[in-house]
Coordinates of C-alpha atoms and ligand atoms in Angstrom, one line a residue:
M18 CA 122.1 99.2 89.0
K19 CA 119.8 96.6 86.5
I20 CA 118.1 94.4 88.4
L21 CA 117.1 90.9 87.5
L22 CA 114.8 89.0 89.1
Y23 CA 114.7 84.9 88.0
N24 CA 112.1 82.2 88.5
P25 CA 113.0 78.9 87.3
D26 CA 111.1 77.0 85.3
N27 CA 109.2 74.3 87.3
G28 CA 109.8 71.1 84.6
V29 CA 105.7 70.6 84.9
T30 CA 104.0 73.8 83.4
R31 CA 104.5 76.7 80.5
N32 CA 103.1 80.4 81.5
F33 CA 99.8 79.6 83.5
M34 CA 100.4 82.4 86.0
P35 CA 102.8 85.1 87.1
H36 CA 104.7 84.9 90.1
L37 CA 104.0 87.5 92.3
W38 CA 107.4 87.8 94.3
M39 CA 108.7 89.0 91.4
F40 CA 106.4 91.5 90.1
L41 CA 106.0 93.2 94.4
L42 CA 109.6 93.9 94.5
Q43 CA 110.2 95.4 91.1
S44 CA 107.7 97.4 93.0
L45 CA 108.9 97.5 95.9
T46 CA 112.9 98.0 94.0
P47 CA 114.0 101.7 94.8
S48 CA 112.9 104.1 91.2
E49 CA 116.6 104.8 90.6
H50 CA 117.3 101.2 89.2
D51 CA 116.0 99.2 86.8
V52 CA 114.6 95.7 87.0
L53 CA 114.0 92.7 84.1
L54 CA 112.0 89.4 84.8
I55 CA 112.5 86.0 83.7
D56 CA 109.8 83.6 84.5
G57 CA 111.4 80.3 83.8
N58 CA 108.2 78.4 83.0
A59 CA 107.5 81.8 79.9
R60 CA 110.8 82.2 78.9
P61 CA 112.9 78.7 79.3
M62 CA 116.5 79.3 79.3
N63 CA 119.3 77.3 80.4
E64 CA 122.7 77.9 82.2
Q65 CA 124.6 79.7 79.7
E66 CA 121.8 81.7 77.8
L67 CA 121.3 83.2 81.1
V68 CA 124.7 84.2 81.9
K69 CA 124.7 85.3 78.2
F70 CA 121.6 87.5 78.7
I71 CA 123.3 88.8 82.2
V72 CA 125.9 89.8 80.4
Q73 CA 125.1 91.4 77.1
E74 CA 122.3 93.7 79.6
Q75 CA 125.3 94.2 82.1
V76 CA 123.3 93.7 84.7
G77 CA 124.8 94.3 88.5
L78 CA 122.2 92.2 91.2
V79 CA 120.2 89.2 90.5
G80 CA 117.8 88.4 92.9
I81 CA 116.3 84.2 93.1
G82 CA 113.0 82.9 94.0
A83 CA 111.8 79.2 94.2
M84 CA 109.9 77.1 96.2
T85 CA 111.8 73.5 97.8
R86 CA 110.9 72.1 94.3
M87 CA 112.5 73.8 91.7
I88 CA 115.3 74.9 94.4
A89 CA 118.4 72.4 92.7
R90 CA 117.6 74.3 89.6
A91 CA 117.2 78.0 91.4
Y92 CA 120.9 76.9 92.8
R93 CA 122.4 75.5 89.4
M94 CA 121.9 78.8 87.8
A95 CA 122.8 80.7 90.6
D96 CA 126.1 79.0 90.6
A97 CA 126.6 80.0 87.1
I98 CA 126.2 83.6 87.6
R99 CA 128.0 83.9 90.8
A100 CA 131.0 81.9 88.6
A101 CA 130.3 85.2 85.9
G102 CA 131.1 87.7 88.5
V103 CA 127.5 89.0 89.3
P104 CA 126.1 88.6 93.3
V105 CA 123.0 86.4 94.1
V106 CA 120.2 86.9 96.4
M107 CA 118.0 84.5 97.1
G108 CA 114.6 84.7 98.7
G109 CA 111.3 82.8 99.0
P110 CA 110.5 79.6 101.3
H111 CA 113.0 76.9 100.5
V112 CA 115.7 79.5 101.7
T113 CA 113.9 80.9 104.9
E114 CA 113.7 77.4 105.8
V115 CA 117.1 76.2 105.3
P116 CA 119.8 79.5 104.7
D117 CA 122.3 77.2 105.7
E118 CA 122.5 75.7 102.0
A119 CA 122.1 78.2 100.0
L120 CA 125.2 80.2 102.4
G121 CA 127.1 76.5 102.0
R122 CA 126.5 76.9 105.6
D123 CA 126.1 73.4 106.2
G124 CA 129.6 71.8 104.5
G125 CA 128.0 71.8 100.8
P126 CA 129.2 74.7 97.8
R127 CA 127.5 78.0 98.3
H128 CA 125.4 79.1 96.0
A129 CA 124.2 83.0 97.0
D130 CA 125.6 86.1 98.3
A131 CA 122.9 86.7 99.9
V132 CA 119.5 85.0 101.6
A133 CA 116.1 87.3 102.3
L134 CA 115.3 85.5 105.1
G135 CA 110.5 84.9 105.3
E136 CA 108.8 88.0 103.9
A137 CA 111.0 90.8 101.6
D138 CA 108.7 93.8 101.1
E139 CA 110.3 95.3 103.8
T140 CA 114.3 94.4 103.8
W141 CA 114.2 93.9 99.8
P142 CA 115.1 98.3 99.1
K143 CA 118.0 98.0 101.7
I144 CA 119.1 95.0 99.8
V145 CA 118.9 96.4 96.7
D146 CA 120.6 99.2 98.0
D147 CA 123.9 97.8 100.0
A148 CA 124.0 95.9 96.2
A149 CA 124.0 99.1 94.5
R150 CA 127.0 100.5 97.2
G151 CA 129.3 96.4 96.8
E152 CA 128.0 96.4 100.1
L153 CA 125.8 93.3 100.4
K154 CA 125.4 91.4 103.6
E155 CA 124.9 87.6 103.8
I156 CA 121.5 87.3 105.2
Y157 CA 118.7 90.2 105.6
A158 CA 116.1 89.3 108.2
P159 CA 112.6 91.3 108.9
L160 CA 113.3 92.1 112.0
D161 CA 112.5 95.5 114.7
E162 CA 115.1 97.2 116.4
N163 CA 114.2 94.3 119.3
G164 CA 115.1 91.7 116.9
K165 CA 111.7 90.6 117.0
E166 CA 110.4 89.1 113.3
R167 CA 107.9 92.3 111.7
K168 CA 105.7 90.7 109.0
P169 CA 104.7 93.2 106.8
S170 CA 101.2 95.3 107.6
L171 CA 99.6 95.2 104.0
Q172 CA 98.4 98.9 104.8
P173 CA 99.8 100.6 102.7
Y174 CA 100.2 97.7 99.6
P175 CA 102.1 98.7 97.1
E176 CA 100.5 99.9 93.3
I177 CA 101.5 96.6 91.3
A178 CA 101.8 98.6 87.7
W179 CA 100.0 95.3 85.4
H180 CA 99.2 97.9 82.5
K181 CA 103.2 99.0 82.2
M182 CA 104.8 95.0 82.5
D183 CA 105.6 92.6 78.9
L184 CA 102.7 90.2 80.1
E185 CA 102.7 88.8 76.5
Q186 CA 104.3 85.6 77.6
F187 CA 101.5 85.1 80.2
D188 CA 98.8 85.0 77.3
L189 CA 97.4 81.5 77.5
I190 CA 96.1 81.9 74.2
P191 CA 97.8 79.4 72.3
T192 CA 100.2 81.6 69.6
I193 CA 98.8 80.4 66.3
M194 CA 95.6 80.7 67.6
R195 CA 95.8 84.8 68.5
P196 CA 95.9 86.0 64.9
L197 CA 92.1 84.9 64.4
L198 CA 91.2 85.7 67.7
E199 CA 93.2 88.8 66.6
R200 CA 90.7 88.9 63.4
H201 CA 87.7 87.9 65.0
G202 CA 88.2 87.2 68.5
S203 CA 86.1 90.0 69.7
G204 CA 87.5 90.3 73.8
W205 CA 89.7 87.3 73.4
R206 CA 92.7 88.3 71.6
S207 CA 94.1 87.5 75.0
V208 CA 93.7 85.3 78.3
H209 CA 96.0 86.3 80.9
M210 CA 95.4 84.5 85.3
I211 CA 96.7 87.6 87.4
P212 CA 97.5 86.5 91.0
I213 CA 96.5 88.8 93.9
E214 CA 96.6 89.1 97.1
S215 CA 94.1 89.7 100.1
G216 CA 95.6 88.7 102.7
R217 CA 98.5 86.7 104.3
G218 CA 99.1 84.2 106.7
C219 CA 97.4 81.1 108.1
P220 CA 96.9 79.9 111.8
Y221 CA 95.9 76.6 111.0
G222 CA 99.3 74.8 111.6
C223 CA 98.4 71.7 109.3
E224 CA 101.8 69.5 109.8
F225 CA 103.2 69.3 106.3
C226 CA 101.8 72.8 105.2
T227 CA 104.8 75.4 105.9
V228 CA 102.4 78.6 105.1
T229 CA 101.8 78.8 109.6
G230 CA 105.4 79.2 109.9
F231 CA 106.8 81.1 107.1
F232 CA 103.9 83.4 107.5
G233 CA 103.0 83.5 110.7
D234 CA 99.4 83.2 112.1
S235 CA 98.8 86.3 112.5
I236 CA 96.8 87.1 109.4
R237 CA 97.0 91.0 107.5
F238 CA 94.6 91.8 105.1
R239 CA 94.9 95.0 102.5
T240 CA 92.2 97.5 102.7
N241 CA 89.6 96.2 100.4
E242 CA 89.9 99.6 98.9
S243 CA 93.6 98.8 97.6
V244 CA 91.8 95.3 96.2
V245 CA 88.8 96.8 94.3
D246 CA 91.4 99.0 92.8
E247 CA 93.6 96.7 91.7
L248 CA 90.7 95.3 90.0
L249 CA 89.2 97.7 88.5
R250 CA 92.5 98.9 86.8
L251 CA 92.8 94.9 85.9
K252 CA 89.2 95.3 84.0
R253 CA 89.8 98.8 82.1
Q254 CA 93.2 97.2 80.9
A255 CA 91.2 94.3 79.7
R256 CA 89.1 96.3 78.0
E257 CA 91.6 98.3 76.1
N258 CA 93.2 95.6 74.8
R259 CA 90.5 93.6 73.7
G260 CA 91.2 90.4 75.3
Q261 CA 89.7 88.6 79.7
V262 CA 91.6 88.8 82.5
M263 CA 90.9 86.2 85.7
V264 CA 92.2 86.3 88.8
F265 CA 93.5 83.7 91.0
F266 CA 93.1 85.4 95.4
I267 CA 96.4 83.3 95.9
D268 CA 95.7 83.9 99.2
D269 CA 96.6 80.6 101.4
N270 CA 93.0 80.8 103.0
F271 CA 90.6 83.4 101.1
A272 CA 87.2 83.2 103.2
I273 CA 90.1 82.5 106.5
N274 CA 88.1 85.8 108.4
I275 CA 84.6 85.2 106.8
K276 CA 83.4 88.7 107.8
R277 CA 86.4 90.2 105.8
T278 CA 86.0 88.4 103.4
K279 CA 82.4 88.8 103.0
S280 CA 82.9 92.6 103.1
L281 CA 85.5 92.3 100.3
L282 CA 83.2 90.5 98.2
R283 CA 80.5 93.1 98.9
D284 CA 82.8 96.0 97.6
I285 CA 84.2 94.5 94.6
I286 CA 80.1 93.2 93.9
A287 CA 78.7 97.4 94.7
A288 CA 82.2 98.4 92.7
G289 CA 81.3 96.7 89.2
A290 CA 85.0 95.3 90.2
Q291 CA 84.1 91.5 89.4
L292 CA 86.8 89.8 87.4
P293 CA 86.4 85.8 87.3
W294 CA 88.5 84.7 90.1
T295 CA 89.4 81.4 91.7
A296 CA 91.1 81.0 95.4
Q297 CA 92.2 78.7 97.9
I298 CA 89.2 78.1 100.8
S299 CA 89.0 75.4 103.3
A300 CA 86.2 73.2 103.0
N301 CA 85.3 74.3 107.0
L302 CA 85.1 77.7 105.9
L303 CA 81.7 76.9 102.7
R304 CA 79.6 76.1 105.1
D305 CA 78.2 79.3 105.2
E306 CA 76.1 79.9 103.2
E307 CA 76.1 83.6 102.7
L308 CA 79.3 83.5 101.5
V309 CA 78.8 81.0 98.7
D310 CA 76.0 83.4 97.3
L311 CA 78.6 86.3 97.8
I312 CA 81.1 84.1 96.1
A313 CA 78.6 83.2 93.1
A314 CA 77.2 87.4 92.7
S315 CA 81.4 88.5 93.1
H316 CA 82.2 85.9 89.7
G317 CA 83.9 83.4 91.9
K318 CA 84.2 79.9 89.5
W319 CA 86.5 78.0 90.5
I320 CA 87.6 76.7 94.3
F321 CA 90.6 74.9 95.4
I322 CA 89.9 73.0 98.2
G323 CA 92.5 70.9 100.4
M324 CA 90.3 67.8 100.5
E325 CA 93.8 65.9 101.6
S326 CA 92.0 62.4 102.1
I327 CA 88.1 60.7 102.9
D328 CA 89.6 59.0 106.0
S329 CA 89.1 60.6 109.3
V330 CA 91.7 59.1 111.2
N331 CA 94.8 60.2 108.5
L332 CA 93.4 64.2 109.0
A333 CA 94.1 64.0 112.8
D334 CA 97.3 62.3 112.0
V335 CA 98.4 65.8 109.8
N336 CA 96.4 67.7 112.4
K337 CA 93.1 69.0 109.5
S338 CA 90.5 67.8 112.0
F339 CA 88.9 70.7 110.6
N340 CA 87.6 69.3 107.6
K341 CA 85.2 66.7 107.7
P342 CA 85.3 63.8 105.1
A343 CA 81.4 63.1 105.8
E344 CA 80.1 67.4 104.2
Y345 CA 82.2 67.0 101.6
A346 CA 79.7 66.5 99.2
T347 CA 77.4 68.9 100.6
V348 CA 80.0 71.5 100.1
L349 CA 80.6 70.4 96.9
N350 CA 77.1 70.4 95.9
R351 CA 76.2 74.1 97.6
L352 CA 78.8 75.1 94.9
A353 CA 77.9 73.2 91.9
Q354 CA 74.4 74.8 92.3
R355 CA 76.1 78.3 91.7
G356 CA 77.5 77.3 89.0
I357 CA 81.1 77.2 91.2
Y358 CA 83.1 74.2 91.0
A359 CA 86.2 73.2 92.9
I360 CA 89.4 72.2 92.4
T361 CA 89.9 68.7 95.3
S362 CA 93.4 68.4 96.0
F363 CA 94.6 64.8 97.4
I364 CA 97.4 63.4 99.2
F365 CA 98.4 59.8 99.2
G366 CA 101.2 58.0 101.8
L367 CA 99.6 59.4 104.8
D368 CA 100.2 57.1 107.7
N369 CA 96.3 55.3 107.6
D370 CA 96.5 55.1 104.0
T371 CA 96.8 51.1 102.2
V372 CA 96.7 49.9 99.1
G373 CA 93.1 51.2 97.6
V374 CA 92.9 54.4 98.4
A375 CA 92.6 55.3 95.1
A376 CA 89.8 53.3 94.4
R377 CA 88.4 54.6 97.7
T378 CA 88.7 58.1 96.6
L379 CA 87.4 57.9 93.1
K380 CA 84.7 56.2 94.4
E381 CA 83.7 59.7 96.3
I382 CA 84.7 61.7 93.8
E383 CA 82.4 60.4 91.4
S384 CA 79.5 61.0 93.7
W385 CA 80.2 64.6 93.6
P386 CA 79.6 67.2 91.0
P387 CA 82.4 67.1 88.3
G388 CA 85.8 69.0 89.7
L389 CA 89.5 68.9 88.8
P390 CA 90.8 66.5 91.2
I391 CA 94.9 66.4 92.1
F392 CA 96.8 64.0 93.6
G393 CA 99.9 64.3 95.4
Q394 CA 102.0 62.4 97.6
L395 CA 103.1 63.6 100.9
T396 CA 106.4 65.0 100.5
P397 CA 107.9 66.6 103.8
F398 CA 109.0 70.2 103.5
P399 CA 111.9 71.1 105.3
S400 CA 111.2 72.7 108.8
T401 CA 107.2 71.8 109.3
P402 CA 106.3 69.8 112.0
L403 CA 105.6 67.0 109.8
Y404 CA 109.9 66.8 108.5
Q405 CA 110.3 67.1 112.4
R406 CA 108.3 64.2 112.9
L407 CA 109.6 62.0 109.8
V408 CA 113.8 62.5 110.9
K409 CA 112.7 61.8 114.4
A410 CA 111.4 58.7 113.3
G411 CA 114.0 57.9 111.1
R412 CA 111.5 57.3 108.2
L413 CA 112.8 60.0 105.5
T414 CA 113.7 57.9 102.9
R415 CA 116.3 61.1 100.6
P416 CA 116.5 63.6 103.9
K417 CA 117.2 66.2 101.0
H418 CA 114.9 65.2 98.5
W419 CA 115.3 68.5 96.7
L420 CA 118.6 68.2 96.1
D421 CA 117.2 65.6 94.4
F422 CA 114.2 66.2 92.6
A423 CA 111.9 64.2 90.7
P424 CA 108.0 64.7 90.3
F425 CA 105.1 62.9 92.4
Q426 CA 108.3 60.9 94.0
M427 CA 107.8 60.1 97.5
A428 CA 111.2 61.0 100.1
H429 CA 109.6 58.9 102.7
T430 CA 108.2 55.5 103.4
P431 CA 104.6 55.5 104.6
L432 CA 103.4 53.2 107.1
K433 CA 100.8 51.2 105.6
M434 CA 102.0 50.7 102.4
T435 CA 105.5 50.5 100.7
I436 CA 106.9 54.0 98.5
A437 CA 105.7 51.8 94.8
E438 CA 102.3 51.4 95.9
T439 CA 102.0 54.5 96.5
H440 CA 103.4 55.5 93.7
A441 CA 100.8 52.8 91.5
E442 CA 97.8 54.2 93.8
L443 CA 99.0 57.9 92.2
D444 CA 99.0 57.0 88.7
K445 CA 96.0 55.2 89.1
A446 CA 94.0 58.5 90.9
W447 CA 95.5 60.8 87.6
T448 CA 94.8 58.4 84.8
N449 CA 91.2 57.7 85.6
S450 CA 90.1 60.7 87.1
Y451 CA 90.9 62.5 83.6
C452 CA 90.6 58.9 80.8
P453 CA 88.6 60.5 78.2
E454 CA 85.7 58.5 79.3
R455 CA 85.9 60.4 82.7
N456 CA 86.2 63.7 80.6
E457 CA 83.0 62.5 79.0
R458 CA 80.8 62.0 82.2
A459 CA 81.8 64.6 83.4
I460 CA 80.5 67.2 80.8
D461 CA 77.7 64.7 80.0
S462 CA 77.0 65.5 83.8
I463 CA 76.6 69.3 83.9
A464 CA 74.6 69.4 80.6
E465 CA 72.4 71.2 81.6
K466 CA 74.7 74.5 82.1
P467 CA 75.6 76.8 79.3
L468 CA 77.7 75.2 75.8
D469 CA 80.4 77.8 76.5
H470 CA 80.4 76.7 80.3
R471 CA 80.8 73.1 79.5
A472 CA 83.2 74.0 76.6
M473 CA 85.5 76.0 80.2
H474 CA 85.3 72.7 81.8
L475 CA 85.9 70.4 79.8
I476 CA 89.6 72.6 77.7
T477 CA 90.1 73.1 81.6
R478 CA 90.3 69.3 82.7
L479 CA 92.5 68.5 79.5
I480 CA 94.9 71.2 80.7
F481 CA 94.8 70.0 84.2
R482 CA 95.7 66.8 83.5
G483 CA 99.1 68.1 82.3
I484 CA 99.4 67.7 85.9
Y485 CA 100.9 64.0 85.8
F486 CA 101.2 63.5 82.7
P487 CA 103.5 65.5 80.9
Q488 CA 102.0 67.5 77.7
M489 CA 104.7 70.3 76.9
N490 CA 104.6 69.6 73.4
K491 CA 102.4 70.4 70.2
R492 CA 102.5 66.1 69.5
A493 CA 101.4 65.7 73.2
W494 CA 98.2 68.0 73.2
L495 CA 97.5 66.6 69.8
K496 CA 97.2 62.6 71.6
V497 CA 95.6 64.2 73.8
I498 CA 92.7 66.0 72.1
V499 CA 92.6 63.1 69.9
A500 CA 91.9 60.7 72.6
N501 CA 88.7 63.1 73.7
Q502 CA 87.8 63.5 69.8
R503 CA 84.0 62.3 71.5
S504 CA 83.9 65.3 73.8
I505 CA 85.3 67.5 72.0
Y506 CA 82.9 66.5 68.9
K507 CA 79.4 66.8 71.2
L508 CA 80.7 70.4 71.5
V509 CA 81.7 71.4 68.5
K510 CA 78.3 70.0 66.7
E511 CA 76.3 71.6 69.8
G512 CA 78.2 75.1 68.6
L513 CA 77.9 74.8 65.3
G514 CA 74.0 73.7 65.8
K515 CA 73.1 76.6 67.8
W516 CA 75.4 79.0 65.3
H517 CA 73.3 78.0 62.4
A518 CA 70.0 78.2 64.3
A519 CA 71.0 82.1 65.2
R520 CA 72.6 82.7 61.7
R521 CA 68.7 80.7 60.0
D522 CA 66.5 83.8 62.9
R523 CA 68.6 86.3 61.5
K524 CA 68.1 86.2 57.7
S525 CA 64.2 84.9 58.4
A526 CA 64.1 88.3 60.8
D527 CA 65.9 90.8 58.0
S528 CA 63.3 89.0 55.4
C529 CA 60.8 89.8 57.3
S530 CA 61.8 93.2 58.2
I531 CA 62.1 93.8 54.3
K532 CA 58.6 92.8 53.2
M533 CA 57.1 94.7 55.5
T534 CA 59.1 97.7 54.8
K535 CA 58.0 97.3 51.0
K536 CA 54.9 97.2 52.0
A537 CA 54.9 100.4 53.8
T538 CA 56.3 102.1 50.8
Ligands
B12_607 C1 100.3 80.7 93.8 C2 101.0 79.3 94.7 C3 101.2 78.5 93.7 C4 100.8 78.7 91.8 C5 102.1 78.8 91.5 C6 102.6 79.4 90.6 C7 102.6 80.9 89.9 N1 102.8 81.4 89.6 O1 102.3 81.7 91.1 C8 100.6 76.7 91.9 C9 99.5 76.9 92.5 C10 100.6 76.5 90.4 C11 101.4 76.5 92.8 C12 101.3 75.1 92.9 C13 102.1 74.4 93.8 N2 102.4 75.4 94.9 CO1 102.3 76.5 95.7 N3 101.8 78.6 96.4 C14 101.0 79.7 95.7 C15 101.5 80.2 97.0 C16 99.7 79.8 97.3 C17 101.2 81.7 96.8 C18 103.1 82.0 96.3 C19 102.7 84.0 96.1 O2 102.5 84.2 95.6 N4 102.5 84.2 97.8 C20 103.1 85.8 97.6 C21 103.8 85.8 98.0 C22 104.3 87.6 97.9 O3 105.1 85.8 98.6 P1 106.4 84.4 98.5 O4 106.3 84.3 96.8 O5 106.4 84.2 99.6 O6 107.5 86.0 97.8 C23 107.8 86.6 99.9 C24 108.5 85.9 100.5 O7 108.9 84.8 99.7 C25 110.5 87.0 99.9 N5 110.7 86.1 98.5 C26 109.9 85.6 97.1 N6 110.7 84.9 96.4 C27 112.2 86.0 96.4 C28 113.6 85.7 96.1 C29 114.5 87.0 96.4 C30 115.2 87.6 95.8 C31 113.8 87.7 97.3 C32 114.3 89.1 97.9 C33 112.8 87.6 98.3 C34 111.9 86.7 97.5 O8 109.9 87.9 98.9 C35 107.9 87.9 98.8 C36 107.4 89.4 99.2 O9 108.0 88.9 100.4 C37 101.8 79.8 98.6 C38 101.8 80.1 99.3 C39 101.5 81.3 99.5 N7 101.1 82.1 100.6 O10 102.9 82.3 99.2 C40 102.1 78.4 98.0 C41 103.7 77.1 98.3 C42 104.3 78.6 97.4 N8 103.0 76.2 97.3 C43 103.9 75.4 98.2 C44 103.2 74.1 96.9 C45 104.2 72.8 97.7 C46 103.7 73.9 95.8 C47 103.1 72.7 95.1 C48 104.1 71.9 95.0 C49 101.4 71.8 96.2 C50 101.7 69.8 95.0 N9 101.5 69.6 95.8 O11 101.8 70.2 93.6 C51 103.3 72.9 93.7 C52 104.1 72.7 92.4 C53 103.9 74.0 91.6 C54 105.2 73.5 90.7 N10 104.3 72.6 89.5 O12 106.1 74.0 90.6 C55 104.2 75.8 99.1 C56 106.0 76.1 98.9 C57 106.7 75.3 99.5 C58 107.7 74.5 99.5 N11 108.6 75.6 100.5 O13 108.6 74.8 98.2 C59 103.7 76.5 99.5 C60 104.2 77.9 100.1 C61 102.1 76.5 100.3 C62 102.5 75.5 101.3 N12 101.6 75.6 101.8 O14 103.6 75.2 102.1 N13 101.9 77.4 93.3
SF4_608 S1 94.8 75.3 105.7 FE1 96.2 75.0 103.9 S2 97.3 77.7 103.9 FE2 96.3 76.4 106.6 S3 98.1 75.6 107.3 FE3 96.1 74.5 106.4 S4 97.6 74.1 104.2 FE4 98.5 75.3 105.4

């Protein structure tokens, strides 16, 4: 049987990183079946195009995975595929949270023949077998003999054969630059960001987060050896392809068990398996100096920190009091001293937020080393404690916001601001954080860092701007480049100066050695 795994596009970003679930399920598919993958972010298709592809390829089963924000699009695609007579199974966080919706048991239309609840590592081979026999059931839940939920141990962990996968669609080098780099850019023929999980689960239970509910509070880790092997394979692959590979450890809290994280990082260093990496780590765990040293030595470059708010009352409201705003600056300086920068994530529209929250937050951010701040509105995802609380209080304005998805739009009324005011604060925060003047100040503030380091920082800032300001075509990018020409010009000028100086040095060294040779003869 041919199986298609499909991830709908999110409408915001293109092909920055493959979705791990597709590659993981592909690795777990019984070998007698063929698996095709389409990530809508890398290969956008409308309903007709997707159905045409499925019919042409004679696909017998389609698996669709989606977060809440992409679920409406996922349903539309599923409807078109089912109308063409091909069965659809859906999985991932959203259908796990509200399975009745996908199955049409809540009074709405049905979108899926079957749903896979929770972690599907163990149920997927069974789903495939049942589908191949034409005996697909409606619900697949990972249960043990006693009907209790069973979580995969991650030991052993399947080998994801990244080297055999067609990753061209995830190359971060813009298509127009590729021929040039092919000829001249040794080691930069391609750039890929690869997702790796080293463990699953987070026990913290922040009120708005689906992770504790979905992965459970029992944390599970792969063996160090299995993670190190994957890194070594990726490193080899990068060398062979004369390209760059970066890694995103997608664990929800990569240092949740500090002892284990340190031991993993030590093993990575000992095996020479370092690749530039990014991970999510909560601020409280970055108090540990030794951990931060190991992060730097193992080539950790960017750490995503869910700061959420600079107001302790807000943090207490969402069960995140382990975040201490008073120590944010210390943590960020500790990272920056080692050349590590932070993606700092904030939520607006929390219950204690008032008008001016953007200005207050921006003032704090300005006092920190430069990083990549991102801002979102508090979003009640189904099945979270936050959702239940807001339902009870009658505060949801769009109880099924996902069926009518709109980026950066609130679905409930905050306590001390209006919805419109929250939207205005978000806009202010994004505009001020990524305006050309702020970008220039950020790069100037790390003038002592190497040029390539600063250039990468600027490029990343320009990309991150696109999370809020649509930047999906060449025209939009051109405008961004023109607006930021001062920062770009400064770096290019410095780079050219260094290149000329190096050339002059080489020439004078050559003429010196010619003179010496003549003298000697
Ligand atoms: C990596 C990641 C991202 C990446 C996504 C890009 C990428 N290419 O991966 C980035 C950083 C861009 C991102 C952004 C966001 N993310 Co995110 N992200 C994650 C994260 C940390 C890991 C995802 C992952 O790969 N997990 C590992 C795989 C193996 O698990 P999985 O995807 O759940 O798949 C398993 C099962 O669900 C199931 N399964 C999944 N799909 C399917 C399909 C089929 C057919 C079947 C059978 C089974 C199945 O099988 C898999 C194996 O067990 C998760 C948290 C988490 N730990 O999962 C959050 C998470 C998915 N993100 C979340 C959110 C909210 C966001 C944002 C909206 C945050 C924000 N406020 O901006 C943005 C939106 C991005 C966008 N524009 O679409 C939420 C989603 C909640 C929800 N109900 O939708 C999560 C769960 C985290 C949370 N705090 O609650 N994210
Ligand atoms: S620390 Fe992060 S992953 Fe863990 S519950 Fe809180 S928001 Fe979710």
